Coordinates of C-alpha atoms in Angstrom, one line a residue:
Chain A
M1 CA 0.0 0.0 0.0
I2 CA 2.7 2.4 1.1
D3 CA 4.7 1.3 -1.9
Q4 CA 1.8 2.0 -4.3
I5 CA 1.7 5.6 -3.1
F6 CA 5.3 6.5 -2.5
G7 CA 6.9 4.1 -5.0
V8 CA 5.2 5.8 -7.9
W9 CA 5.2 9.3 -6.3
N10 CA 5.8 11.1 -9.5
Y11 CA 2.9 9.5 -11.3
W12 CA 0.6 10.6 -8.6
I13 CA 1.8 14.2 -8.9
V14 CA 1.3 13.9 -12.7
F15 CA -2.2 12.6 -12.2
I16 CA -3.2 15.2 -9.7
L17 CA -1.7 18.1 -11.7
M18 CA -3.4 16.8 -14.9
M19 CA -6.8 16.6 -13.3
I20 CA -6.5 20.0 -11.7
G21 CA -5.5 21.5 -15.0
L22 CA -8.3 19.8 -17.0
Y23 CA -10.8 20.8 -14.3
I24 CA -9.8 24.5 -14.5
V25 CA -10.1 24.4 -18.3
I26 CA -13.6 22.9 -18.1
S27 CA -15.1 24.8 -15.1
K28 CA -13.6 28.3 -15.0
K29 CA -15.5 31.1 -16.7
S30 CA -12.5 33.4 -16.9
L31 CA -10.7 33.0 -20.2
L32 CA -7.4 33.9 -18.5
K33 CA -7.8 31.1 -15.9
K34 CA -8.5 28.6 -18.7
I35 CA -5.1 29.3 -20.2
V36 CA -3.5 28.9 -16.8
G37 CA -5.3 25.5 -16.5
L38 CA -4.2 24.5 -19.9
A39 CA -0.6 25.3 -19.1
L40 CA -0.8 23.3 -15.9
F41 CA -2.3 20.4 -17.9
Q42 CA 0.5 20.5 -20.4
T43 CA 3.1 20.7 -17.7
S44 CA 1.8 17.6 -16.1
V45 CA 2.5 15.8 -19.4
F46 CA 6.0 17.1 -19.4
L47 CA 6.6 15.6 -16.0
L48 CA 5.2 12.3 -17.2
Y49 CA 7.7 12.2 -20.0
I50 CA 10.6 13.2 -17.7
T51 CA 9.6 10.5 -15.2
F52 CA 9.9 7.8 -18.0
G53 CA 13.3 8.9 -18.9
K54 CA 14.8 9.3 -15.4
I55 CA 16.7 6.3 -13.9
A56 CA 17.3 6.5 -10.1
G57 CA 21.0 7.3 -9.6
G58 CA 21.6 7.9 -13.3
T59 CA 23.7 10.8 -14.5
A60 CA 23.5 12.9 -17.6
P61 CA 24.2 11.0 -20.8
I62 CA 27.8 12.2 -21.3
L63 CA 30.6 10.0 -22.5
T64 CA 33.0 9.3 -19.6
D65 CA 35.9 6.9 -19.0
N66 CA 33.6 4.7 -16.8
V67 CA 31.9 2.3 -19.2
N68 CA 29.4 1.1 -16.6
E69 CA 28.1 4.5 -15.8
I70 CA 24.3 4.5 -15.4
Y71 CA 22.7 7.3 -17.3
S72 CA 19.2 8.6 -17.9
N73 CA 17.4 8.3 -21.2
P74 CA 18.0 11.6 -23.0
L75 CA 15.3 11.2 -25.6
P76 CA 12.2 12.1 -23.4
H77 CA 14.0 15.2 -22.2
V78 CA 14.6 16.3 -25.8
L79 CA 11.1 15.6 -26.8
I80 CA 9.8 17.6 -23.9
L81 CA 12.1 20.5 -24.9
T82 CA 10.1 20.6 -28.1
A83 CA 6.8 20.2 -26.3
I84 CA 7.7 23.1 -24.0
V85 CA 8.3 25.3 -27.0
V86 CA 4.9 24.3 -28.4
G87 CA 3.3 24.9 -25.0
V88 CA 4.8 28.4 -24.8
A89 CA 3.5 29.2 -28.3
T90 CA 0.0 27.9 -27.3
T91 CA 0.0 30.1 -24.1
A92 CA 1.3 33.1 -26.0
L93 CA -1.4 32.8 -28.7
G94 CA -4.0 32.2 -26.0
L95 CA -3.0 35.3 -24.1
A96 CA -2.8 37.4 -27.2
L97 CA -6.4 36.3 -28.1
T98 CA -7.5 37.1 -24.6
V99 CA -6.1 40.7 -24.9
R100 CA -8.0 41.1 -28.2
I101 CA -11.2 39.7 -26.7
N102 CA -10.9 42.1 -23.8
K103 CA -10.5 45.0 -26.2
A104 CA -13.5 43.9 -28.3
Y105 CA -15.9 42.9 -25.5
G106 CA -14.6 44.8 -22.5
S107 CA -14.6 41.6 -20.5
I108 CA -12.9 38.2 -20.3
N109 CA -15.7 36.4 -18.5
E110 CA -17.5 33.8 -20.7
N111 CA -20.9 34.6 -19.3
E112 CA -20.6 38.3 -19.9
I113 CA -19.2 37.7 -23.4
S114 CA -22.1 35.5 -24.5
A115 CA -24.5 38.0 -22.9
S116 CA -23.1 40.9 -24.9
D117 CA -23.3 38.7 -28.1
L118 CA -26.9 38.1 -27.3
V119 CA -27.6 41.8 -26.9
E120 CA -26.0 42.5 -30.2
Y121 CA -28.0 39.8 -31.9
H122 CA -31.3 41.2 -30.6
K123 CA -30.4 44.7 -31.6
K124 CA -29.7 43.5 -35.2
Y125 CA -32.9 41.5 -35.2
H126 CA -35.0 44.4 -34.2
E127 CA -33.3 46.6 -36.8
V128 CA -34.3 44.2 -39.5
K129 CA -37.9 44.2 -38.3
K130 CA -38.2 47.9 -38.3
Chain B
M1 CA 16.5 17.0 -61.3
T2 CA 17.5 13.8 -59.6
F3 CA 18.2 15.9 -56.5
I4 CA 14.7 17.2 -56.5
I5 CA 13.2 13.7 -57.2
K6 CA 15.3 12.3 -54.3
N7 CA 14.1 14.9 -51.8
L8 CA 10.5 15.2 -52.9
P9 CA 9.0 14.0 -49.6
I10 CA 10.6 16.8 -47.6
L11 CA 10.2 19.4 -50.4
I12 CA 6.4 19.3 -50.2
V13 CA 6.7 20.3 -46.5
I14 CA 9.7 22.7 -46.7
T15 CA 8.5 24.7 -49.7
P16 CA 5.5 26.3 -48.0
L17 CA 7.4 26.5 -44.7
M18 CA 10.3 28.5 -46.2
F19 CA 8.1 30.7 -48.3
S20 CA 6.1 31.6 -45.2
L21 CA 9.2 33.0 -43.6
I22 CA 9.9 35.1 -46.7
V23 CA 6.3 36.3 -47.1
A24 CA 6.2 37.4 -43.4
V25 CA 8.7 40.2 -43.9
L26 CA 7.2 41.6 -47.1
S27 CA 5.2 44.8 -46.9
N28 CA 3.7 44.6 -50.4
N29 CA 0.4 42.7 -50.2
R30 CA 0.2 41.9 -53.9
L31 CA 3.8 40.6 -53.9
A32 CA 3.0 38.5 -50.8
W33 CA 0.0 37.0 -52.7
I34 CA 2.1 36.2 -55.8
L35 CA 4.8 34.6 -53.8
S36 CA 2.3 32.5 -51.8
T37 CA 0.6 31.4 -55.0
F38 CA 4.0 30.5 -56.4
A39 CA 4.8 28.5 -53.3
S40 CA 1.5 26.6 -53.3
F41 CA 1.9 26.0 -57.0
L42 CA 5.4 24.5 -56.4
T43 CA 4.0 22.3 -53.7
M44 CA 1.3 21.1 -56.0
I45 CA 3.9 20.3 -58.7
F46 CA 6.1 18.5 -56.2
S47 CA 3.1 16.5 -55.1
I48 CA 2.2 15.5 -58.6
L49 CA 5.8 14.5 -59.3
L50 CA 5.6 12.4 -56.1
C51 CA 2.5 10.8 -57.6
F52 CA 4.4 9.7 -60.7
E53 CA 7.4 8.6 -58.6
L54 CA 5.1 6.5 -56.5
S55 CA 3.6 4.6 -59.5
N56 CA 7.0 2.9 -59.9
N57 CA 7.4 1.7 -56.3
S58 CA 5.0 0.8 -53.5
N59 CA 6.3 3.4 -51.0
I60 CA 8.9 6.0 -50.7
S61 CA 10.8 6.3 -47.4
Y62 CA 12.9 9.4 -46.7
Y63 CA 15.3 9.7 -43.8
L64 CA 15.5 13.2 -42.4
G65 CA 19.1 14.3 -42.2
N66 CA 20.1 10.8 -43.4
W67 CA 19.5 9.3 -39.9
P68 CA 18.0 5.9 -40.4
P69 CA 14.9 5.0 -38.3
P70 CA 14.0 4.1 -35.6
L71 CA 16.5 6.7 -34.3
G72 CA 15.9 9.3 -36.9
I73 CA 12.7 10.8 -38.2
E74 CA 11.3 9.0 -41.2
Y75 CA 9.0 10.4 -43.8
V76 CA 6.9 7.8 -45.7
I77 CA 4.8 8.4 -48.8
D78 CA 2.7 5.4 -49.7
K79 CA -0.5 4.7 -51.6
V80 CA -2.5 5.8 -48.6
S81 CA -0.8 9.1 -47.8
I82 CA -0.7 10.3 -51.4
I83 CA -4.5 10.9 -51.3
P84 CA -4.5 13.6 -48.7
I85 CA -1.3 15.0 -50.1
I86 CA -3.0 15.6 -53.4
I87 CA -6.1 17.0 -51.7
V88 CA -4.2 19.5 -49.6
S89 CA -1.8 20.6 -52.4
V90 CA -4.5 21.0 -55.1
I91 CA -7.1 22.7 -52.9
G92 CA -4.3 24.7 -51.3
F93 CA -3.3 26.1 -54.7
I94 CA -6.8 26.9 -55.8
A95 CA -7.7 28.5 -52.5
T96 CA -4.5 30.6 -52.6
L97 CA -5.3 31.8 -56.1
Y98 CA -8.7 32.7 -54.9
A99 CA -7.8 34.4 -51.6
H100 CA -6.4 37.8 -52.5
N101 CA -9.6 39.9 -53.0
F102 CA -11.1 38.5 -49.8
F103 CA -8.1 39.2 -47.7
I104 CA -7.8 42.7 -48.9
L105 CA -11.4 43.3 -48.0
E106 CA -11.7 41.4 -44.7
I107 CA -8.3 42.0 -43.0
D108 CA -6.4 45.2 -42.1
R109 CA -4.1 46.1 -45.0
N110 CA -0.9 46.0 -43.0
L111 CA -1.7 42.5 -41.8
V112 CA -2.4 40.9 -45.2
S113 CA 1.2 39.7 -45.8
K114 CA 1.4 38.2 -42.3
T115 CA -1.8 36.4 -43.1
Y116 CA -0.3 34.8 -46.1
S117 CA 2.6 33.7 -43.9
L118 CA 0.2 32.0 -41.5
W119 CA -1.7 30.6 -44.5
L120 CA 1.5 28.9 -45.9
L121 CA 2.4 27.7 -42.4
T122 CA -1.0 25.9 -42.2
I123 CA -0.4 24.2 -45.5
A124 CA 3.1 23.2 -44.4
G125 CA 1.8 21.8 -41.1
L126 CA -0.9 19.8 -42.9
M127 CA 1.7 18.4 -45.4
G128 CA 4.0 17.5 -42.5
L129 CA 1.2 15.7 -40.7
I130 CA 0.5 13.5 -43.7
T131 CA 4.1 12.6 -44.6
T132 CA 5.7 12.0 -41.2
A133 CA 6.0 8.5 -39.9
D134 CA 7.2 9.5 -36.5
A135 CA 4.6 9.7 -33.7
F136 CA 6.1 12.7 -31.9
N137 CA 7.0 14.6 -35.0
L138 CA 3.3 14.3 -35.9
F139 CA 2.4 16.2 -32.7
V140 CA 4.7 19.0 -33.7
F141 CA 3.1 19.3 -37.1
L142 CA -0.3 19.0 -35.4
E143 CA 0.5 22.1 -33.3
I144 CA 2.0 24.0 -36.2
S145 CA -1.1 23.6 -38.3
S146 CA -3.6 24.2 -35.6
L147 CA -1.9 27.2 -34.0
S148 CA -1.6 28.9 -37.4
A149 CA -5.2 27.9 -38.2
V150 CA -6.3 29.5 -34.9
A151 CA -4.5 32.7 -35.7
L152 CA -6.1 32.7 -39.1
V153 CA -9.6 32.2 -37.7
A154 CA -9.1 35.0 -35.2
L155 CA -8.1 37.4 -38.0
G156 CA -11.8 37.4 -39.0
S157 CA -12.3 39.8 -36.1
K158 CA -12.3 42.8 -38.3
M159 CA -15.6 41.6 -39.8
D160 CA -17.1 40.1 -36.7
R161 CA -15.7 40.1 -33.2
K162 CA -17.1 36.6 -32.6
A163 CA -14.2 35.3 -34.6
L164 CA -12.0 35.9 -31.6
I165 CA -14.1 33.7 -29.4
A166 CA -14.3 31.1 -32.1
G167 CA -10.5 31.1 -32.4
Y168 CA -10.1 31.0 -28.6
N169 CA -12.4 27.9 -28.3
Y170 CA -10.6 26.3 -31.2
L171 CA -7.2 26.9 -29.5
I172 CA -8.3 25.5 -26.1
L173 CA -10.0 22.4 -27.5
G174 CA -7.2 21.8 -30.0
A175 CA -4.5 22.1 -27.4
V176 CA -6.3 19.7 -25.0
G177 CA -6.7 17.3 -27.9
A178 CA -3.1 17.6 -28.9
T179 CA -2.0 17.1 -25.3
F180 CA -4.1 14.0 -25.1
Y181 CA -2.3 12.7 -28.2
V182 CA 1.0 13.4 -26.5
I183 CA 0.0 11.5 -23.4
G184 CA -0.8 8.5 -25.6
V185 CA 2.5 8.7 -27.4
G186 CA 4.4 9.0 -24.1
L187 CA 2.7 5.9 -22.7
L188 CA 3.6 4.0 -25.9
Y189 CA 7.2 5.2 -25.8
G190 CA 7.3 4.1 -22.2
V191 CA 6.5 0.5 -23.0
T192 CA 8.1 0.1 -26.4
G193 CA 11.0 2.6 -26.5
T194 CA 10.4 3.7 -30.0
L195 CA 8.4 6.5 -31.8
N196 CA 8.6 5.3 -35.4
M197 CA 5.2 4.1 -36.6
S198 CA 6.2 0.9 -38.4
D199 CA 8.6 0.1 -35.5
L200 CA 5.7 0.6 -33.0
A201 CA 3.5 -1.7 -35.1
Q202 CA 6.2 -4.4 -34.9
K203 CA 6.8 -4.0 -31.1
I204 CA 3.3 -3.7 -29.8
P205 CA 2.2 -7.3 -30.5
A206 CA 4.8 -8.7 -28.1
L207 CA 3.2 -6.7 -25.2
G208 CA -0.1 -8.6 -25.4
L209 CA -3.0 -6.9 -23.8
N210 CA -0.9 -4.4 -21.9
K211 CA -3.0 -1.8 -20.1
S212 CA -0.6 1.0 -21.0
V213 CA -1.1 0.2 -24.7
I214 CA -4.9 0.2 -24.4
V215 CA -4.8 3.5 -22.5
A216 CA -2.4 5.0 -25.1
F217 CA -4.7 3.9 -27.9
T218 CA -7.7 5.6 -26.2
F219 CA -5.8 8.8 -25.5
M220 CA -4.4 9.1 -29.1
M221 CA -7.7 8.4 -30.7
L222 CA -9.6 10.9 -28.5
G223 CA -7.0 13.6 -29.1
I224 CA -7.2 13.2 -32.9
M225 CA -11.0 12.9 -32.8
V226 CA -11.1 16.4 -31.4
K227 CA -9.1 17.6 -34.3
A228 CA -11.2 15.7 -36.8
A229 CA -14.4 17.1 -35.3
V230 CA -16.0 13.6 -34.8
F231 CA -19.5 14.2 -33.4
P232 CA -19.5 15.0 -29.7
L233 CA -16.1 16.7 -30.0
H234 CA -17.0 19.0 -32.9
I235 CA -18.1 22.0 -30.8
W236 CA -15.3 24.2 -32.0
L237 CA -16.0 23.7 -35.7
P238 CA -19.2 25.5 -36.7
N239 CA -18.1 28.9 -35.2
A240 CA -14.5 28.6 -36.4
Y241 CA -15.6 28.0 -40.0
A242 CA -18.4 30.6 -39.8
Y243 CA -16.4 33.5 -38.5
A244 CA -13.0 32.9 -40.1
P245 CA -12.0 35.1 -43.0
S246 CA -13.6 33.7 -46.2
P247 CA -10.6 32.0 -47.8
V248 CA -9.6 30.5 -44.5
S249 CA -13.1 28.8 -44.3
V250 CA -12.5 27.4 -47.7
L251 CA -9.0 26.0 -46.9
L252 CA -9.9 24.6 -43.4
A253 CA -13.2 23.1 -44.5
A254 CA -11.6 21.3 -47.4
T255 CA -8.4 20.1 -45.9
A256 CA -7.9 20.4 -42.1
T257 CA -10.4 17.9 -40.9
K258 CA -9.6 15.5 -43.7
V259 CA -6.0 15.3 -42.7
S260 CA -7.0 14.6 -39.1
I261 CA -9.3 11.8 -40.3
Y262 CA -6.3 10.4 -42.2
I263 CA -4.3 10.4 -39.0
L264 CA -7.2 8.6 -37.3
V265 CA -6.9 5.9 -40.0
R266 CA -3.1 5.8 -39.5
I267 CA -3.4 5.3 -35.8
S268 CA -6.1 2.7 -35.9
Y269 CA -4.8 0.7 -38.9
T270 CA -1.1 1.2 -39.2
I271 CA 0.1 1.5 -35.5
F272 CA -2.5 -0.6 -33.6
G273 CA -4.1 -2.5 -36.4
P274 CA -1.7 -5.4 -36.7
S275 CA -1.5 -6.2 -33.1
Y276 CA -4.8 -5.2 -31.5
E277 CA -6.9 -6.3 -34.4
I278 CA -9.8 -7.4 -32.3
Y279 CA -9.5 -4.5 -29.8
T280 CA -9.1 -1.8 -32.4
F281 CA -11.8 -3.1 -34.6
E282 CA -14.2 -3.5 -31.8
S283 CA -13.6 0.0 -30.7
L284 CA -14.1 1.2 -34.2
R285 CA -17.2 -0.8 -34.6
Y286 CA -18.9 -0.1 -31.3
V287 CA -17.8 3.5 -30.6
L288 CA -16.9 5.2 -33.8
L289 CA -19.7 3.7 -35.9
Y290 CA -22.4 5.0 -33.6
L291 CA -20.8 8.3 -33.2
A292 CA -20.7 8.7 -36.9
I293 CA -24.4 7.9 -37.2
L294 CA -25.2 10.5 -34.6
A295 CA -22.9 13.0 -36.4
M296 CA -24.9 12.4 -39.6
F297 CA -28.1 13.3 -38.0
A298 CA -27.0 16.0 -35.5
G299 CA -25.1 17.9 -38.2
T300 CA -27.9 17.7 -40.7
I301 CA -30.6 18.8 -38.2
M302 CA -28.5 21.6 -36.9
A303 CA -28.0 22.7 -40.5
I304 CA -31.7 22.7 -41.3
F305 CA -32.4 25.1 -38.4
E306 CA -29.4 27.4 -39.0
K307 CA -29.9 30.9 -40.5
D308 CA -26.4 31.9 -41.2
V309 CA -25.3 30.3 -44.5
K310 CA -21.6 29.9 -43.6
K311 CA -22.5 28.3 -40.3
L312 CA -25.0 26.1 -42.1
L313 CA -22.3 24.7 -44.3
A314 CA -20.1 24.2 -41.2
H315 CA -22.9 22.1 -39.6
S316 CA -23.2 20.2 -42.8
S317 CA -19.5 19.5 -42.6
V318 CA -20.0 17.8 -39.3
A319 CA -22.6 15.5 -40.9
Q320 CA -20.2 14.8 -43.9
I321 CA -17.4 14.0 -41.5
G322 CA -19.8 11.5 -40.0
Y323 CA -20.2 9.8 -43.4
I324 CA -16.4 9.6 -43.8
V325 CA -15.9 8.2 -40.3
L326 CA -18.7 5.8 -40.9
G327 CA -17.0 4.3 -43.9
I328 CA -13.7 4.0 -42.0
S329 CA -15.2 2.5 -38.9
L330 CA -16.7 -0.4 -40.9
A331 CA -13.1 -1.9 -40.9
T332 CA -13.6 -3.6 -44.2
S333 CA -11.8 -2.9 -47.4
P334 CA -14.8 -1.5 -49.2
G335 CA -15.7 0.5 -46.1
I336 CA -12.3 2.2 -45.8
A337 CA -12.3 2.7 -49.6
S338 CA -15.7 4.4 -49.4
G339 CA -14.4 6.6 -46.6
F340 CA -11.5 7.7 -48.8
I341 CA -13.8 8.3 -51.8
H342 CA -15.9 10.6 -49.7
L343 CA -12.8 12.2 -48.2
I344 CA -11.7 13.3 -51.6
N345 CA -15.2 14.2 -52.9
H346 CA -16.2 16.1 -49.8
A347 CA -13.1 18.2 -50.1
L348 CA -14.2 19.2 -53.6
I349 CA -17.8 19.7 -52.6
K350 CA -17.2 21.8 -49.5
A351 CA -14.5 23.9 -51.2
G352 CA -16.9 24.7 -54.0
L353 CA -19.8 25.5 -51.7
F354 CA -17.8 27.7 -49.3
M355 CA -16.1 29.5 -52.3
S356 CA -19.5 30.3 -53.9
V357 CA -21.1 31.5 -50.7
V358 CA -18.2 33.7 -49.7
A359 CA -18.1 35.1 -53.3
M360 CA -21.8 36.1 -52.8
G361 CA -20.8 37.8 -49.6
Y362 CA -18.0 39.6 -51.3
Y363 CA -20.3 40.9 -54.1
T364 CA -23.0 42.1 -51.7
L365 CA -20.6 43.2 -48.9
K366 CA -22.7 41.6 -46.1
R367 CA -23.0 38.4 -44.2
I368 CA -25.0 35.9 -46.2
D369 CA -27.9 34.5 -44.2
V370 CA -31.1 32.8 -45.2
N371 CA -33.2 36.0 -45.1
S372 CA -30.8 38.2 -47.0
I373 CA -30.3 35.9 -50.0
T374 CA -33.7 36.4 -51.7
G375 CA -33.2 36.6 -55.4
L376 CA -29.4 36.9 -55.1
G377 CA -28.9 34.0 -57.5
R378 CA -30.3 36.1 -60.3
Q379 CA -27.9 38.9 -59.6
V380 CA -24.8 36.6 -59.7
P381 CA -25.7 33.9 -62.2
I382 CA -22.2 32.4 -62.6
T383 CA -21.6 32.0 -58.9
F384 CA -25.1 30.7 -58.5
F385 CA -24.5 28.1 -61.2
A386 CA -21.4 26.8 -59.4
F387 CA -23.2 26.8 -56.1
V388 CA -26.1 24.7 -57.5
I389 CA -23.6 22.1 -58.9
C390 CA -21.8 21.8 -55.6
A391 CA -25.0 21.8 -53.6
L392 CA -26.6 19.0 -55.7
S393 CA -23.3 17.2 -55.4
L394 CA -23.6 17.5 -51.6
A395 CA -27.1 16.0 -51.8
G396 CA -25.8 13.1 -53.9
L397 CA -27.5 13.5 -57.2
P398 CA -26.3 11.3 -60.1
L399 CA -23.5 12.7 -62.4
T400 CA -21.9 14.4 -59.4
V401 CA -19.1 13.2 -57.1
G402 CA -21.5 13.2 -54.2
F403 CA -23.5 10.4 -55.9
I404 CA -20.4 8.2 -56.3
S405 CA -19.4 8.5 -52.7
K406 CA -23.0 7.8 -51.4
L407 CA -23.2 4.8 -53.8
Y408 CA -20.0 3.2 -52.5
L409 CA -20.7 4.1 -48.9
I410 CA -24.2 2.4 -49.0
K411 CA -22.7 -0.6 -50.8
A412 CA -20.1 -1.0 -48.1
A413 CA -22.5 -0.5 -45.3
F414 CA -24.9 -3.0 -46.8
M415 CA -22.2 -5.6 -47.2
S416 CA -21.1 -5.5 -43.5
E417 CA -24.2 -4.4 -41.5
G418 CA -27.2 -5.4 -43.5
I419 CA -30.1 -3.1 -44.4
W420 CA -30.5 -0.8 -41.4
L421 CA -27.3 1.2 -41.9
P422 CA -28.0 2.0 -45.6
F423 CA -31.5 3.0 -44.6
L424 CA -30.1 5.5 -42.0
I425 CA -27.7 6.9 -44.6
L426 CA -30.5 7.4 -47.0
V427 CA -32.7 9.1 -44.4
S428 CA -30.0 11.6 -43.5
S429 CA -29.2 12.3 -47.1
A430 CA -32.9 13.0 -47.7
L431 CA -32.9 15.4 -44.7
S432 CA -29.9 17.2 -46.1
L433 CA -32.0 18.0 -49.2
I434 CA -34.1 20.2 -46.9
Y435 CA -31.4 22.7 -46.2
I436 CA -30.0 22.6 -49.7
W437 CA -33.4 23.2 -51.2
K438 CA -34.0 26.1 -48.7
L439 CA -30.8 27.8 -50.0
I440 CA -31.5 27.2 -53.7
E441 CA -35.1 28.3 -53.3
G442 CA -34.1 31.5 -51.5
L443 CA -31.4 32.3 -54.0
W444 CA -33.4 31.8 -57.2
Y445 CA -37.1 31.5 -56.8
N446 CA -37.9 34.1 -54.2
K447 CA -38.0 37.4 -56.2
T448 CA -37.3 40.7 -54.5
N449 CA -39.8 43.4 -55.0
S450 CA -37.3 46.0 -56.1
K451 CA -35.8 45.5 -59.5
S452 CA -32.4 44.1 -58.7
E453 CA -29.6 44.8 -61.1
K454 CA -26.9 42.4 -62.1
I455 CA -23.6 42.6 -60.2
K456 CA -20.5 42.4 -62.3
E457 CA -18.7 39.2 -61.4
L458 CA -14.9 39.1 -61.2
P459 CA -13.0 36.6 -63.3
E460 CA -10.4 36.0 -60.6
I461 CA -13.2 34.9 -58.3
Y462 CA -15.4 32.8 -60.7
I463 CA -12.6 31.0 -62.6
P464 CA -11.3 29.0 -59.6
L465 CA -14.9 28.4 -58.6
L466 CA -15.8 27.0 -62.1
I467 CA -12.7 24.8 -62.0
I468 CA -13.9 23.2 -58.7
S469 CA -17.5 22.8 -60.1
F470 CA -16.1 21.2 -63.2
L471 CA -14.1 18.8 -61.1
N472 CA -17.3 18.0 -59.2
I473 CA -19.0 17.0 -62.5
Y474 CA -16.0 15.4 -64.1
F475 CA -15.2 13.0 -61.3
G476 CA -18.9 12.3 -61.0
I477 CA -18.9 10.9 -64.6
D478 CA -15.4 9.5 -64.8
A479 CA -14.8 8.4 -61.2
D480 CA -12.3 5.6 -62.0
L481 CA -9.3 7.6 -60.8
I482 CA -10.7 8.3 -57.4
I483 CA -12.3 4.9 -56.9
D484 CA -9.2 2.9 -58.0
N485 CA -6.8 4.9 -55.8
S486 CA -9.2 4.6 -52.8
F487 CA -9.4 0.9 -53.2
I488 CA -5.6 0.6 -53.6
A489 CA -5.2 2.6 -50.4
S490 CA -7.7 0.6 -48.4
D491 CA -6.2 -2.7 -49.6
A492 CA -2.8 -1.5 -48.5
L493 CA -4.1 -0.7 -45.1
I494 CA -6.0 -4.0 -44.7
S495 CA -3.1 -6.1 -46.1
G496 CA -0.8 -4.5 -43.5
I497 CA -3.0 -6.1 -40.9
K498 CA -3.5 -9.5 -42.4

């Protein structure tokens, strides 16, 4: 039991972070908080990859005189380097869109935005009727 | 020349990518358009060359930077991937040719050249998605294409601020989908130690019914299903297509979801197919098949009640994706072939429909909705003519491509499921006639009271439109090219499993 919790500690952290991130994305009404949640969700996946690659007591994969040196798998780390760049791009684009939405609607709350869209729609509809 | 031939698989990706960097720094909008057209034309030529190259050998494998797989990244062009390559490059070229007038009208002048840069980046991302045989590289291209597509959708904000929200939702859902895909790839890498698709296919069988593999399969499929807009995960699609700048709607509707469906096929048949035959096929049969049927009806019914014409077409896209996925989920050779036939045909149909509708919007300078189109068809007869051809093709009338794909889909459905599935397909096709007729009736038969004068139609807008409509008719009469290649592709996928 203890082993199942502490032996795979990293995976529990990954799991918890992932669920928190996904929950924020789904439940929060603020567009800014959604992006924070998305970033958290992506970060948990980075941690998942790093955990695969890490070997306890392993060093960095650099050629030394000692042939029996234990080293961690470098590939997941490199993959995550790419994924971090992608994550940064996603966050940047999301934040830029949020700024533009704030300019256009004067709010970044989902409810207020859909309400203001509804008002606009009704105005248009009545204009057509007149 | 041999140098070009040898490097064709990378050239179709790198040409639009490099040109997008050049186009980004230009300040002259017209020059940016000419260069983009040139880049997409080159991509199309390379794709066609690749087609001829492929007729000699069964598949072309290209090692990126000469690093052999499984260590290096491998690009594979085979009989399956050539179909989406041709779709993306040909539609990409026609759409680029078509784009300029709309971009000048709908986007701030000083942003137009940057828009072309994003446009080419989207094409490069889609091309990369198709060619790569490396599961992680696929994720990178997934994000390149979807991030640039999001930015393109959001650029519609000058016309309507809802484009920003549409882009935002597309970004969030797309990013969650892509991250799901990465989780799946990570789990697979954890148990197999490889990322190359064919290498994965060889190593997975040894693992038996390993839980990590099953979870990985689920995550990867779910992630790509978001991108492909398979029924309950299609929420981002209608608004994104409706509020994007007009040429972007054309490009995305015709290519983006098709490429994602191709990846869906790759995952379920190439990576997992050989080893998890029963598991994969059951999940296709019991999950994807029913989702596809729901998509057929939900999309069609939403389209019937929709007022805004661009959004109506987007809802109908959801239904058409349902037909394609239906064919693929049958997991038989005729089924997959019918999926591919509809994949090609729907790209032609939806490109034509979106092009004619946005052209009408361009001529009248307002959003086209069901109430504002009365008698418009008489004012723009050439555009209306093209619209009618594509609309009838969507409904599946004989002598159009839509008929060919419905025919093969119903045949395949009957062969594997009996009579109930063809019946449902026919019912939803009949329902789709309702919204098509509503549009045609509004455009042509409802006359306006005021004497409406003809609008002068521009040749640079109607010539690409007529090319697409001609293809709709041509491949409806002489469909051998599409049918043969689809069957070759589906046989290649199935024989990889057996």
